[in-house]
Coordinates of C-alpha atoms and ligand atoms in Angstrom, one line a residue:
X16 CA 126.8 126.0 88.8
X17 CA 124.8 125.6 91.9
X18 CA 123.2 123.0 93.0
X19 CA 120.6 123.1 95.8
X20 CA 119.9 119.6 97.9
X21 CA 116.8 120.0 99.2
X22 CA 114.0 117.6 100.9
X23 CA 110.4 118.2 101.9
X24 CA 110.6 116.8 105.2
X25 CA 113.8 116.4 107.6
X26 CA 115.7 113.3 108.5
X27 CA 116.0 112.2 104.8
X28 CA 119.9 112.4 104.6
X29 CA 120.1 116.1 102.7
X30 CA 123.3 116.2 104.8
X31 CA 124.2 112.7 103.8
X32 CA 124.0 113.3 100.1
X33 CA 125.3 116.6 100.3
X34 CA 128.7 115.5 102.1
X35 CA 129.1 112.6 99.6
X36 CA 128.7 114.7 97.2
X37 CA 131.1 117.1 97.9
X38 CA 133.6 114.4 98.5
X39 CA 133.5 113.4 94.5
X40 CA 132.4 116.6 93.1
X41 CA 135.3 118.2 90.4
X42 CA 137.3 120.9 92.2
X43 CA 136.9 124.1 92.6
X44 CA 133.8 124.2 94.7
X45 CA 132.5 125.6 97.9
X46 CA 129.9 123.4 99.5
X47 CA 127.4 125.7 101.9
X48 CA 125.4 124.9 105.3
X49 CA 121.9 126.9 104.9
X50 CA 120.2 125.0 107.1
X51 CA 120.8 127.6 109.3
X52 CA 118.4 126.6 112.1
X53 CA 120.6 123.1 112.6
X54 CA 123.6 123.2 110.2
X55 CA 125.5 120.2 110.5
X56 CA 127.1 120.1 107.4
X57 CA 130.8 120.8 108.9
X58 CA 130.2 117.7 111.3
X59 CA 131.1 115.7 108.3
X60 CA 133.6 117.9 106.2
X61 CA 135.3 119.0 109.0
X62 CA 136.9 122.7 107.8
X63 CA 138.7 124.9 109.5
X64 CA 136.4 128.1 110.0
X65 CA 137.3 131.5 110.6
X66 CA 135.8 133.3 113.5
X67 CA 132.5 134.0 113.5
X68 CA 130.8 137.0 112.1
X69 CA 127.6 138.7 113.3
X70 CA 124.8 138.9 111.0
X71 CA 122.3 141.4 112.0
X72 CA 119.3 142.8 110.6
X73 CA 118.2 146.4 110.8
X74 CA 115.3 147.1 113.2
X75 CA 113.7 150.6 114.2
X76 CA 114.4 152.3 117.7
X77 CA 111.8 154.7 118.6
X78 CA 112.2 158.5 120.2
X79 CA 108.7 159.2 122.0
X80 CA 109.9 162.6 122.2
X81 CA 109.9 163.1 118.8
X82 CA 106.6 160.9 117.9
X83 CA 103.6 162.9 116.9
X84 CA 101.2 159.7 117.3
X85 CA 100.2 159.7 113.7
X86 CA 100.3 156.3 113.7
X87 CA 101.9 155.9 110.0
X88 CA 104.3 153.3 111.5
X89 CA 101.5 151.0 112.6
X90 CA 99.3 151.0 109.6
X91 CA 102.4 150.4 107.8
X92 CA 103.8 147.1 109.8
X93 CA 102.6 144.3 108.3
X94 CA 104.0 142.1 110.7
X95 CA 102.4 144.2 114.2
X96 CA 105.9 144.8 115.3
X97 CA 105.5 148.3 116.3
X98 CA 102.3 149.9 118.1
X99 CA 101.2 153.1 119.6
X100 CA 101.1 152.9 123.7
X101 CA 99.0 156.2 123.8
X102 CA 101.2 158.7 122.7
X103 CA 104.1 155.9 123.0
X104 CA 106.1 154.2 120.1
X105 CA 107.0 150.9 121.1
X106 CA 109.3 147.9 118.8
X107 CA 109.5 144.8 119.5
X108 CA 112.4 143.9 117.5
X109 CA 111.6 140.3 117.5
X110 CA 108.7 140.4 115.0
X111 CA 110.4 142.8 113.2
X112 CA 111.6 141.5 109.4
X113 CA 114.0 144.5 108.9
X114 CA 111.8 145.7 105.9
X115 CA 112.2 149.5 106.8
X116 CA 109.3 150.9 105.8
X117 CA 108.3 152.4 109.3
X118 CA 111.4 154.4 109.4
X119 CA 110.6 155.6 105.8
X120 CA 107.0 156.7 106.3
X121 CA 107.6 158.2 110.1
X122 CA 107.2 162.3 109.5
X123 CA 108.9 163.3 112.5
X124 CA 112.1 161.4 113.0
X125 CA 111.2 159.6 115.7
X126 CA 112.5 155.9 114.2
X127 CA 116.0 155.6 113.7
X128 CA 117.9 152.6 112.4
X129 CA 119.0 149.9 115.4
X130 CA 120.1 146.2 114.8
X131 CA 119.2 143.0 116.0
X132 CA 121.7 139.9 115.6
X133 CA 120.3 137.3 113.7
X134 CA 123.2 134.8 114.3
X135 CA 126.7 134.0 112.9
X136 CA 128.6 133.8 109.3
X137 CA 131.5 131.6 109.0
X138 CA 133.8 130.7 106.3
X139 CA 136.9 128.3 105.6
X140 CA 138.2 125.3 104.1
X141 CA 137.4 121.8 104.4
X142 CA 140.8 120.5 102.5
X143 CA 140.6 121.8 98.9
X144 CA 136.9 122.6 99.1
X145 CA 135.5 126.0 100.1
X146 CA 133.1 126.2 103.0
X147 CA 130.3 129.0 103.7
X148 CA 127.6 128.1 106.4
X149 CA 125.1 130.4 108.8
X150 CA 124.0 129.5 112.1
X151 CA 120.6 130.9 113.5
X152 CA 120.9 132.5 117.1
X153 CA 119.2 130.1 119.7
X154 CA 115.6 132.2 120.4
X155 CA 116.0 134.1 116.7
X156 CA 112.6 133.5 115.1
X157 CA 113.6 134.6 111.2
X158 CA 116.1 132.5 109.4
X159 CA 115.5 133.9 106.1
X160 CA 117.4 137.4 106.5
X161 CA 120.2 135.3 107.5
X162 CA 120.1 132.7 104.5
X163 CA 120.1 135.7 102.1
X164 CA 123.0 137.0 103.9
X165 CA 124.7 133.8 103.6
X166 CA 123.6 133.8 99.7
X167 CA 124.9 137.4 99.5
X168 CA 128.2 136.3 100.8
X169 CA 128.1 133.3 98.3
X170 CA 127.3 135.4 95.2
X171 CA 130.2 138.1 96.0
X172 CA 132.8 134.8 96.2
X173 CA 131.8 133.2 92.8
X174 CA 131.5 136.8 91.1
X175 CA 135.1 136.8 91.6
X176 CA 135.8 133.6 90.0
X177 CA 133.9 134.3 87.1
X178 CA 131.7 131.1 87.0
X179 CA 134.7 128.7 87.8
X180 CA 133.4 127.4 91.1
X181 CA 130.4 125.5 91.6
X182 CA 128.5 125.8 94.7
X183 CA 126.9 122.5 97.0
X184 CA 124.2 123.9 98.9
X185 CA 122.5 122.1 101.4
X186 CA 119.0 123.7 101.8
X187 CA 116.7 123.7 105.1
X188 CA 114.5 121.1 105.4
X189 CA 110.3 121.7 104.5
X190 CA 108.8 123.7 101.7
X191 CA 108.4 126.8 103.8
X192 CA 110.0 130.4 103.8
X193 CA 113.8 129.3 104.6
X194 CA 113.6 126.0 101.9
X195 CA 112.8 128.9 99.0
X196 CA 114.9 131.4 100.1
X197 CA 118.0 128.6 100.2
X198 CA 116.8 127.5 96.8
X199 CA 115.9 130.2 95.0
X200 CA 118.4 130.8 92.4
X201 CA 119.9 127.4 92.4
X202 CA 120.4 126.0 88.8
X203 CA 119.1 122.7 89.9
X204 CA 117.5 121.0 92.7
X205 CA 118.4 117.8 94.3
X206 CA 114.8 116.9 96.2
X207 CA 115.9 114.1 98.6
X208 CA 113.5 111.4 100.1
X209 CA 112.7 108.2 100.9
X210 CA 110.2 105.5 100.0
X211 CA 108.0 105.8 103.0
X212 CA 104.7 107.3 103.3
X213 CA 106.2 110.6 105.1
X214 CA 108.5 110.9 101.8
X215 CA 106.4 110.5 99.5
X216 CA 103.9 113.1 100.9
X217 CA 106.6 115.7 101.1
X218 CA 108.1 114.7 98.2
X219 CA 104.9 115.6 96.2
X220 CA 104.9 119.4 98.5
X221 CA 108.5 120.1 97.6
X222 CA 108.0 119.4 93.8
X223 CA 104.9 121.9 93.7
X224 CA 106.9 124.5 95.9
X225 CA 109.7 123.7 93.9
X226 CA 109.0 123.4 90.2
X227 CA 108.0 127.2 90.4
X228 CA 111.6 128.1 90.4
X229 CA 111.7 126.7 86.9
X230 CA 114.9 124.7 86.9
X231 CA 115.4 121.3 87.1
X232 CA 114.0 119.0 89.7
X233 CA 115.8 115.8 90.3
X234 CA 115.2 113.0 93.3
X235 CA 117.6 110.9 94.7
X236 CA 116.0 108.4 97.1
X237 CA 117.2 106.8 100.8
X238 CA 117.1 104.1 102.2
X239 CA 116.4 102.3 99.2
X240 CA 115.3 98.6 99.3
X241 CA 113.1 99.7 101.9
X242 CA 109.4 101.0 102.1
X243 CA 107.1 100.5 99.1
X244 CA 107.2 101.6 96.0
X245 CA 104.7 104.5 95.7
X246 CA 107.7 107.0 95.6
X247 CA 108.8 105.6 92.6
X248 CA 105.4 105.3 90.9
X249 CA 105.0 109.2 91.6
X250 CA 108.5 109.8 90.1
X251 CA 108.0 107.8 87.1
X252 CA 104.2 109.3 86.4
X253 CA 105.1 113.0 87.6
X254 CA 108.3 113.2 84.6
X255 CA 110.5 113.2 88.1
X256 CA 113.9 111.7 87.1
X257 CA 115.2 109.3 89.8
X258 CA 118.8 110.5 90.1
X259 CA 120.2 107.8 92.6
X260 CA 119.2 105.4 94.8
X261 CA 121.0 105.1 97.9
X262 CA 120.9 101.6 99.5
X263 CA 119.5 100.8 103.1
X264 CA 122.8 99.8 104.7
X265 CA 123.7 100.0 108.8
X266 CA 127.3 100.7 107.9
X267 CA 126.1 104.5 106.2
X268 CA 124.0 105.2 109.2
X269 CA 126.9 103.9 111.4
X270 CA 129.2 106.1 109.5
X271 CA 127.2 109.1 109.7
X272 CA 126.7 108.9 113.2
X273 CA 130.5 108.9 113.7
X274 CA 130.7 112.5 112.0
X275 CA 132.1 110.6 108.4
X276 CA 130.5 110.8 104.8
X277 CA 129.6 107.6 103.6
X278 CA 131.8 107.6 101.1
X279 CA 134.2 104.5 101.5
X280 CA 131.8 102.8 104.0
X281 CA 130.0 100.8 101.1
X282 CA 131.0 99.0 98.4
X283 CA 129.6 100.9 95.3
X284 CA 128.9 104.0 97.4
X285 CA 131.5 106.3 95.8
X286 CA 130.4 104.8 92.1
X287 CA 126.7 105.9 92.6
X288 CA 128.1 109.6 93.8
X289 CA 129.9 109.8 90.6
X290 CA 127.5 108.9 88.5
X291 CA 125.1 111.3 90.8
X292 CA 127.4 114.2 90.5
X293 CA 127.8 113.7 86.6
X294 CA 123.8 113.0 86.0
X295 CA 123.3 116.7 88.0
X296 CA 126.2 118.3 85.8
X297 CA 124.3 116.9 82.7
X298 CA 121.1 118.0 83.7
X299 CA 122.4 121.9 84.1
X300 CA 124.7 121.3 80.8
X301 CA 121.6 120.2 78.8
X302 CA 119.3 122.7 79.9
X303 CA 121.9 125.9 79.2
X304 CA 122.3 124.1 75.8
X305 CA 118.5 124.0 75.2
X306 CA 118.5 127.7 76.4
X307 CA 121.2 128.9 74.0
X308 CA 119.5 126.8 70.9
X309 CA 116.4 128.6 71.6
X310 CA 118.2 132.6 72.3
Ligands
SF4_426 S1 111.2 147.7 109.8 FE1 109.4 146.8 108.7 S2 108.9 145.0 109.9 FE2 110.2 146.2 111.2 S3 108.8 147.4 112.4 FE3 109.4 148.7 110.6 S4 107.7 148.3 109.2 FE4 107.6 146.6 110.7
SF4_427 S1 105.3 157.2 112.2 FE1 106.8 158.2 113.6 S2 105.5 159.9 114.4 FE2 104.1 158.5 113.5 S3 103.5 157.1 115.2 FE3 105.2 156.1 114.2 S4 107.0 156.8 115.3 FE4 105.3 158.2 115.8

């Protein structure tokens, strides 16, 4: 089972849920940082990670000796990341997305396959959980490539387990490119907000965006107690289940700024995560049941 935590703005405590979570979700399970811009989910699981390995992406490198200017690169390159100079070839691997088309269509020979690093892969262990996470390089534009990598890396773990592990994933923040590409293939998503005006607006984005994938959508709202209650009115009138309420409490933000889930820091805390981690369990159970009635 995987399980996506997801949000449609930052700064709603993905993180936070996604740490508690992990604290009081059954063994075995591998909880994964694809918020590869700013992953900060080992600040508060604290594994020990292996070195870090490269992630690159393939990107052409042009011969302008060999280049007969037909120009089939260019009109191919949807993102302008090659042009013709005059009789000149020239890359700019930065706005390249590693689709490789150019080198496909050239006649000549004149693109050959280079790389670019997109940033860093790193596994280990946080205790008995398993830990995956990706870290953008400062200046790299793309972070999808890399959170596909990441996925890739993810998928060819559980394969080997033969569906024994579950997987935490906490997602990027937004509705954008990275947000789907953590998401995508997820069997349910954890949409995390709060009862402000901000959440509620991005709240309503991320279920559109979202919904599309066509698993289930859950919310678990922050900071509760505080706000309004427009959040909830959207929930109840949209068929959104409300999955958990987290209370507004110094002592969890206090907690979290120390690097520690908060977990322990709140009386009732670990309850609600139980109940949290069994109410997403359910939710997968009862659709793959629903699934199987109707095969
Ligand atoms: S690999 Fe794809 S994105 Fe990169 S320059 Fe070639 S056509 Fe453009
Ligand atoms: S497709 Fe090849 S030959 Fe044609 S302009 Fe591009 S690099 Fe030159």
């Amino acid at each position: 089972m995987i399980v996506a935590i997801a949000s449609g703005k930052g700064g709603t405590g993905k993180t936070l849920v996604t740490a508690a979570l992990a604290e009081v979700w059954p063994r075995p399970l591998v909880a994964v940082d694809l918020d590869v811009e700013a992953p900060n989910l080992h600040l508060f699981l604290h594994p020990r990670l292996s070195p870090p390995e490269d992630a690159v992406i393939e990107v052409p490198v042009a011969d302008p000796a060999r280049c007969t200017a037909c120009g089939a690169c260019v009109a191919l390159c949807q993102y302008k990341a090659i042009a013709l100079f005059g009789d000149f070839p020239t890359v700019f691997p930065d706005m390249c997305h590693g689709c490789g088309g150019c080198l496909k269509v050239c006649p000549s020979g004149a693109l050959t396959p280079g790389s670019r690093v997109l940033g860093e892969i790193m596994d280990g262990r946080a205790g008995a959980i398993g830990f995956l996470m990706g870290r953008l390089r400062i200046g790299e534009a793309l972070s999808p490539p890399l959170i596909r990598q990441v996925k890739a890396r993810l998928a060819e773990g559980l394969a080997k387990t033969a569906g024994r592990v579950d997987a935490l994933i906490d997602s990027p923040p937004g509705t954008s490119c990275p947000a789907v590409a953590a998401v995508s293939g997820a069997d349910v998503v954890v949409l995390v907000t709060e009862p402000t005006p901000f959440g509620l607006h991005d709240l309503k984005l991320a279920r559109h965006a979202f919904a599309a994938l066509g698993v289930p959508v859950g919310v678990v709202i922050n900071r509760a107690g505080t706000g309004e209650r427009r959040v909830y009115d959207y929930c109840r009138a949209s068929g959104l289940p409300i999955l958990a309420e987290i209370p507004f409490e110094r002592a969890i933000a206090a907690a979290y700024s120390r690097g520690e889930t908060a977990i322990g820091v709140s009386p009732g805390l670990r309850d609600i995560f139980d109940v949290l981690a069994k109410t997403i369990r359910g939710l997968v159970v009862s659709v793959k049941e629903r699934t199987a009635a109707h095969a």
